[in-house]
Short mmCIF file of C-alpha atoms in Angstrom, two decimals:
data_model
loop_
_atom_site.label_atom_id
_atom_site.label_comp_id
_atom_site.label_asym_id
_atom_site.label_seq_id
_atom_site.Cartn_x
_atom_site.Cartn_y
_atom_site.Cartn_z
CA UNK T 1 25.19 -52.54 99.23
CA UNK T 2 24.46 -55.82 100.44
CA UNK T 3 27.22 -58.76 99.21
CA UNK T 4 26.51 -62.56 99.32
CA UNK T 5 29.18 -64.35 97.87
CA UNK T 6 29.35 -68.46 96.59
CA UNK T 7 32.41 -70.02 97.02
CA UNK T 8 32.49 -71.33 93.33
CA UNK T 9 30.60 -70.09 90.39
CA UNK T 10 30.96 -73.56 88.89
CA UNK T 11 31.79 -77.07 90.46
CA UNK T 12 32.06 -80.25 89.00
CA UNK T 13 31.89 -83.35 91.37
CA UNK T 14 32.18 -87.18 90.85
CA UNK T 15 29.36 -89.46 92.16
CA UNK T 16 29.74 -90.11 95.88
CA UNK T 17 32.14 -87.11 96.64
CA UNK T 18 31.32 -85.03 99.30
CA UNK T 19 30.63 -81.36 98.15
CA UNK T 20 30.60 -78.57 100.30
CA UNK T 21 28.92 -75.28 99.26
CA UNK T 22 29.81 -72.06 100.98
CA UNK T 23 27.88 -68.92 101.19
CA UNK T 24 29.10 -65.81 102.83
CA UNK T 25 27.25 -62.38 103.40
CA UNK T 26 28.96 -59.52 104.69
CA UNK T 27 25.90 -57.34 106.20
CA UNK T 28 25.17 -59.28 109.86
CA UNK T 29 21.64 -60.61 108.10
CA UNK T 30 20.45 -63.22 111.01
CA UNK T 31 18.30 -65.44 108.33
CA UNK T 32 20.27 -67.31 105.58
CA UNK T 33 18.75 -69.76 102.72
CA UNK T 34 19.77 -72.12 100.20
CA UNK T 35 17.85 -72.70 96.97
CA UNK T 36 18.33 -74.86 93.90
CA UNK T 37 16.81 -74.08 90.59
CA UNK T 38 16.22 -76.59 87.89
CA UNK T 39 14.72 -75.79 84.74
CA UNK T 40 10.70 -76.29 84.55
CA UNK T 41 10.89 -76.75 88.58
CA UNK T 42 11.72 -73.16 89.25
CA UNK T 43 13.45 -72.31 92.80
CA UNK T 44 12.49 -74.56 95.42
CA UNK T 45 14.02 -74.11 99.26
CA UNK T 46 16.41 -76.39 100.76
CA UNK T 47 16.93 -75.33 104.06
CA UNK T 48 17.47 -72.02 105.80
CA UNK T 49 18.80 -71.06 109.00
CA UNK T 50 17.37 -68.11 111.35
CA UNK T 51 20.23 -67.62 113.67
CA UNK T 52 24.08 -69.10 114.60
CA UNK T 53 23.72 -73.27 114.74
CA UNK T 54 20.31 -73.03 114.15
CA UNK T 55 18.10 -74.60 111.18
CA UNK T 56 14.63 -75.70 109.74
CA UNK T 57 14.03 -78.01 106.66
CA UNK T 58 13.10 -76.51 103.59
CA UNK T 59 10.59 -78.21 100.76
CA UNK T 60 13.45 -80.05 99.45
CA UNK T 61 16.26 -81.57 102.41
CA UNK T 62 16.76 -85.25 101.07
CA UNK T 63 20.28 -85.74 100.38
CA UNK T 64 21.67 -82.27 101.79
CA UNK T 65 22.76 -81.16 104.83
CA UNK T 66 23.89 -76.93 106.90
CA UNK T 67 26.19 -75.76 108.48
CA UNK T 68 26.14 -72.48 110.44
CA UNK T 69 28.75 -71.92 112.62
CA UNK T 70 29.52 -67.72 112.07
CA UNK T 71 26.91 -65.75 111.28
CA UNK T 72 27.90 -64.47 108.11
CA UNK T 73 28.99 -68.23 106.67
CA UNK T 74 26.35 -70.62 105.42
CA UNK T 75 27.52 -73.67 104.10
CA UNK T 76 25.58 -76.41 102.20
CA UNK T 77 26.62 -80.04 102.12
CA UNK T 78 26.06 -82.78 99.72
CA UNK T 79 27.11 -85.83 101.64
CA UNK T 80 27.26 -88.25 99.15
CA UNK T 81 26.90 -86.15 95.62
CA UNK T 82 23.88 -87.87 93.05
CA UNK T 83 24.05 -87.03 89.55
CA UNK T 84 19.96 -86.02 90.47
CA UNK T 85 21.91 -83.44 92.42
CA UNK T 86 23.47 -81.55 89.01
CA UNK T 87 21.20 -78.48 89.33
CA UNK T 88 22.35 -74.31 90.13
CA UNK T 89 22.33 -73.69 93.74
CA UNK T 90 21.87 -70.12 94.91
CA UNK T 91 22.50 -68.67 98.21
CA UNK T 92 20.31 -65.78 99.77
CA UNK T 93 20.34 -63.68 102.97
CA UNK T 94 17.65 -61.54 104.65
CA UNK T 95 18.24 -58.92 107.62
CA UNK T 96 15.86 -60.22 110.14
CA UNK T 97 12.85 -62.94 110.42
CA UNK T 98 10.52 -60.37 109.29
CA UNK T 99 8.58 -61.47 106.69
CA UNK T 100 8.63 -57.72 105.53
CA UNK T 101 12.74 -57.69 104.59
CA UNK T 102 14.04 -58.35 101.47
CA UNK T 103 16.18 -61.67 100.45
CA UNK T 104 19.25 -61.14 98.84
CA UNK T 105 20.91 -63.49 96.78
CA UNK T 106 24.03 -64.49 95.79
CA UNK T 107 25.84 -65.19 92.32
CA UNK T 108 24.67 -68.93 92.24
CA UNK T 109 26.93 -72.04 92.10
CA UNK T 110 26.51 -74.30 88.92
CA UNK T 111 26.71 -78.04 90.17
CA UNK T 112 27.73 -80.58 87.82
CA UNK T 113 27.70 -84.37 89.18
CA UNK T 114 29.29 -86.73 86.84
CA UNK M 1 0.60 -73.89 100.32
CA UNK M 2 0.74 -71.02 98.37
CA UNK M 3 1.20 -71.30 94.32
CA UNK M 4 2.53 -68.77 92.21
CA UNK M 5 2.47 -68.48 88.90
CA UNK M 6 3.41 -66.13 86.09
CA UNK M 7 1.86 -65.55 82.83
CA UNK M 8 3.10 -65.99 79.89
CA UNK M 9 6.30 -68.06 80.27
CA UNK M 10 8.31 -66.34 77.64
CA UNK M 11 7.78 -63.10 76.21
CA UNK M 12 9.63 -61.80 72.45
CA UNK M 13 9.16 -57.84 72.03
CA UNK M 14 10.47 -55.07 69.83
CA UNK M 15 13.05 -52.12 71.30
CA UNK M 16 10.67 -49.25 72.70
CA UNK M 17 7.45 -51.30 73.49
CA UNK M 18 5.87 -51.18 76.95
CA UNK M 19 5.05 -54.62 78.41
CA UNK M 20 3.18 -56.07 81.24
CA UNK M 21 4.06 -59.21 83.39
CA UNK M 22 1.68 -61.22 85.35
CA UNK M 23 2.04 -62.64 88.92
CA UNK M 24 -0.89 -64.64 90.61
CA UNK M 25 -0.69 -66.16 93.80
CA UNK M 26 -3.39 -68.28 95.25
CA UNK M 27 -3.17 -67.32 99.04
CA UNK M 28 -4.04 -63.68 99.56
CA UNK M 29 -2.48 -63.75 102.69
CA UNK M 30 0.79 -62.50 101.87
CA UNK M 31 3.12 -60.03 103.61
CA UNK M 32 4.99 -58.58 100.66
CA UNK M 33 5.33 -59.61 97.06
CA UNK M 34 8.78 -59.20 95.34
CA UNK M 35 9.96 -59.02 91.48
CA UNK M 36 13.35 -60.05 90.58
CA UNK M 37 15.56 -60.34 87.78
CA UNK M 38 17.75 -63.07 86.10
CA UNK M 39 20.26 -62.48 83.54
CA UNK M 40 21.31 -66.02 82.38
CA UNK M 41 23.53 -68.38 84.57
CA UNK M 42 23.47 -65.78 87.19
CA UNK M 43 21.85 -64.94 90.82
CA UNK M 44 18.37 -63.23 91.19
CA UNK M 45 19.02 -59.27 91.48
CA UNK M 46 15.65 -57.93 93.29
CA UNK M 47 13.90 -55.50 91.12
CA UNK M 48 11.01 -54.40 93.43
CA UNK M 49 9.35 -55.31 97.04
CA UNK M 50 5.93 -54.52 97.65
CA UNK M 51 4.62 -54.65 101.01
CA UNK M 52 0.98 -55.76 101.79
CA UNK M 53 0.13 -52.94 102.82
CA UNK M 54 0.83 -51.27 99.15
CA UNK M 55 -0.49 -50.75 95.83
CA UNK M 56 2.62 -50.32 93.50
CA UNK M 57 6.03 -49.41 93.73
CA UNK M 58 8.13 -47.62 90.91
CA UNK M 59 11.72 -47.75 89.82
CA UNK M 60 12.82 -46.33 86.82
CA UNK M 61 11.15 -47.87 83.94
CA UNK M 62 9.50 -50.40 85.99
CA UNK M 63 6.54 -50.32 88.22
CA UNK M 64 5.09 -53.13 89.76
CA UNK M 65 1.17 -53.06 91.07
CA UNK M 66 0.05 -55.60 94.15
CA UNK M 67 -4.07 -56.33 94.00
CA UNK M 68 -4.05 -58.93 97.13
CA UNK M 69 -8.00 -59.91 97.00
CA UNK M 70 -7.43 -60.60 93.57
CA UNK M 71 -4.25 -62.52 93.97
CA UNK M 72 -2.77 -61.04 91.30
CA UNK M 73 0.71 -58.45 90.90
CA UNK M 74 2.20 -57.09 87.69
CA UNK M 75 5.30 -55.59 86.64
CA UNK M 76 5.23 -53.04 84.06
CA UNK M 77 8.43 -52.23 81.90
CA UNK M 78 7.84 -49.23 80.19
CA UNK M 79 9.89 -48.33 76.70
CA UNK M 80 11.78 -51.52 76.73
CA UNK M 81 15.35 -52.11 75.98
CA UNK M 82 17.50 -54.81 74.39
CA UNK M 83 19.33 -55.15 78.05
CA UNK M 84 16.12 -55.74 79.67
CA UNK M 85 16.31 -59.26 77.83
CA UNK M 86 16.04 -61.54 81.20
CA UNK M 87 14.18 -63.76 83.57
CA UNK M 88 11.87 -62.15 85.54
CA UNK M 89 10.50 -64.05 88.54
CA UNK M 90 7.83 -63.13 91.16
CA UNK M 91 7.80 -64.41 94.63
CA UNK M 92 5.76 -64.37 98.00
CA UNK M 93 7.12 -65.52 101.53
CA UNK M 94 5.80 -68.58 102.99
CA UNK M 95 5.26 -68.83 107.24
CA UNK M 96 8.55 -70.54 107.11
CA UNK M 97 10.51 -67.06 106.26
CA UNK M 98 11.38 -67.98 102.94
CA UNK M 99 9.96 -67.18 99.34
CA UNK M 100 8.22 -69.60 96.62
CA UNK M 101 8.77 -68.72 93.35
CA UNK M 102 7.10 -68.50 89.97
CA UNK M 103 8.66 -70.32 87.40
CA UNK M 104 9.25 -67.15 85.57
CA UNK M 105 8.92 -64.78 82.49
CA UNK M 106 11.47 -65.26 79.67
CA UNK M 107 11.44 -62.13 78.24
CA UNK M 108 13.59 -61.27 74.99
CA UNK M 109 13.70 -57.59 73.67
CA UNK M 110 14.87 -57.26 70.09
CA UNK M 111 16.65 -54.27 68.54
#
């Protein structure tokens, strides 16, 4: 079975704090994606990445920032945390750039900025 | 871009009753259509992928039907179960590799 795993299943940040999200998948999937989901908004893309050091802007990049250095790591990064930032941020992975393959998603990360 | 939206938003049945969720999408154009699953304050768990290419797929209980000139998908849950009380979302991929979302079906099955 496929495994992505969130660093933290709940997080609670100051204003201003930098906040670092990690996502990890342990199945050698070459496209990687973070989401946040706020209530009446539904999921809405942040960024994804497509291969090692490589990334595209999702429909929502303002204020965020990637990291992919290993494959299997993904990490998402709030420079300067926003209390417009409190929202659940999940983590999925897919096994190639087909459009065909299946995303998998991790346990989500519950983001509270005070 | 491509909308998606699911009909109704929330959903209150009673133990044993088969139920139908609706998925429309407004670009026909679509590679694969996927159902999911979301228990509260958790990740998505896929429940069924349907290629293009497809008319339904089946799982257990669940089957889920694809009519791409219609725009339209729906995921049948048959003899329903208190534990089947959960989100269900639908979801298409965009160019950009990734998926847009409906904002859901709310469904609550009660004993």
């Amino acid at each position: 079975d496929v495994k992505v795993t969130q660093s933290s299943r709940y997080l609670v940040k100051r204003t201003g704090e930098k906040v670092f999200l990690e996502c990890v998948q342990d199945m050698d999937h070459e496209n990687m994606f973070w989401y946040r989901q706020d209530p009446g908004l539904g999921l809405r893309l942040i960024y994804f990445s497509y291969d090692v050091k490589m990334k595209e802007k999702g429909d929502i990049p303002e204020g965020y920032s990637v990291s992919r250095e290993k494959k299997e790591r993904f990490s998402l990064i709030l420079e300067s945390a926003s209390t417009n930032q409190t929202s659940m941020y999940l983590c999925a992975s897919s096994r190639t750039a087909l459009l065909t393959d299946t995303q998998y998603f991790g346990p989500g990360t519950r983001l509270t900025v005070l | 871009k491509q909308e998606v939206t699911q009909i109704p938003a929330a959903l209150s049945v009673p133990e044993g009753e088969n139920l139908v969720l609706n998925c429309s999408f407004t670009d026909s154009a679509i590679y694969n259509l996927q159902w999911f699953r979301q228990d509260p304050g958790k990740g998505l768990t896929s429940l069924l992928l349907i290629q293009s290419s497809q008319r339904e797929q089946t799982s257990g209980r669940l089957n889920a039907s694809l009519d791409k000139s219609s725009g339209r998908s729906t995921l049948y849950i048959a003899a329903s179960q208190p534990g089947d009380s959960a989100t269900y979302l639908c979801a298409v991929p965009n160019s950009g590799y990734a998926l847009n979302f409906g904002k859901g079906t709310s469904l609550l099955v009660t004993p």
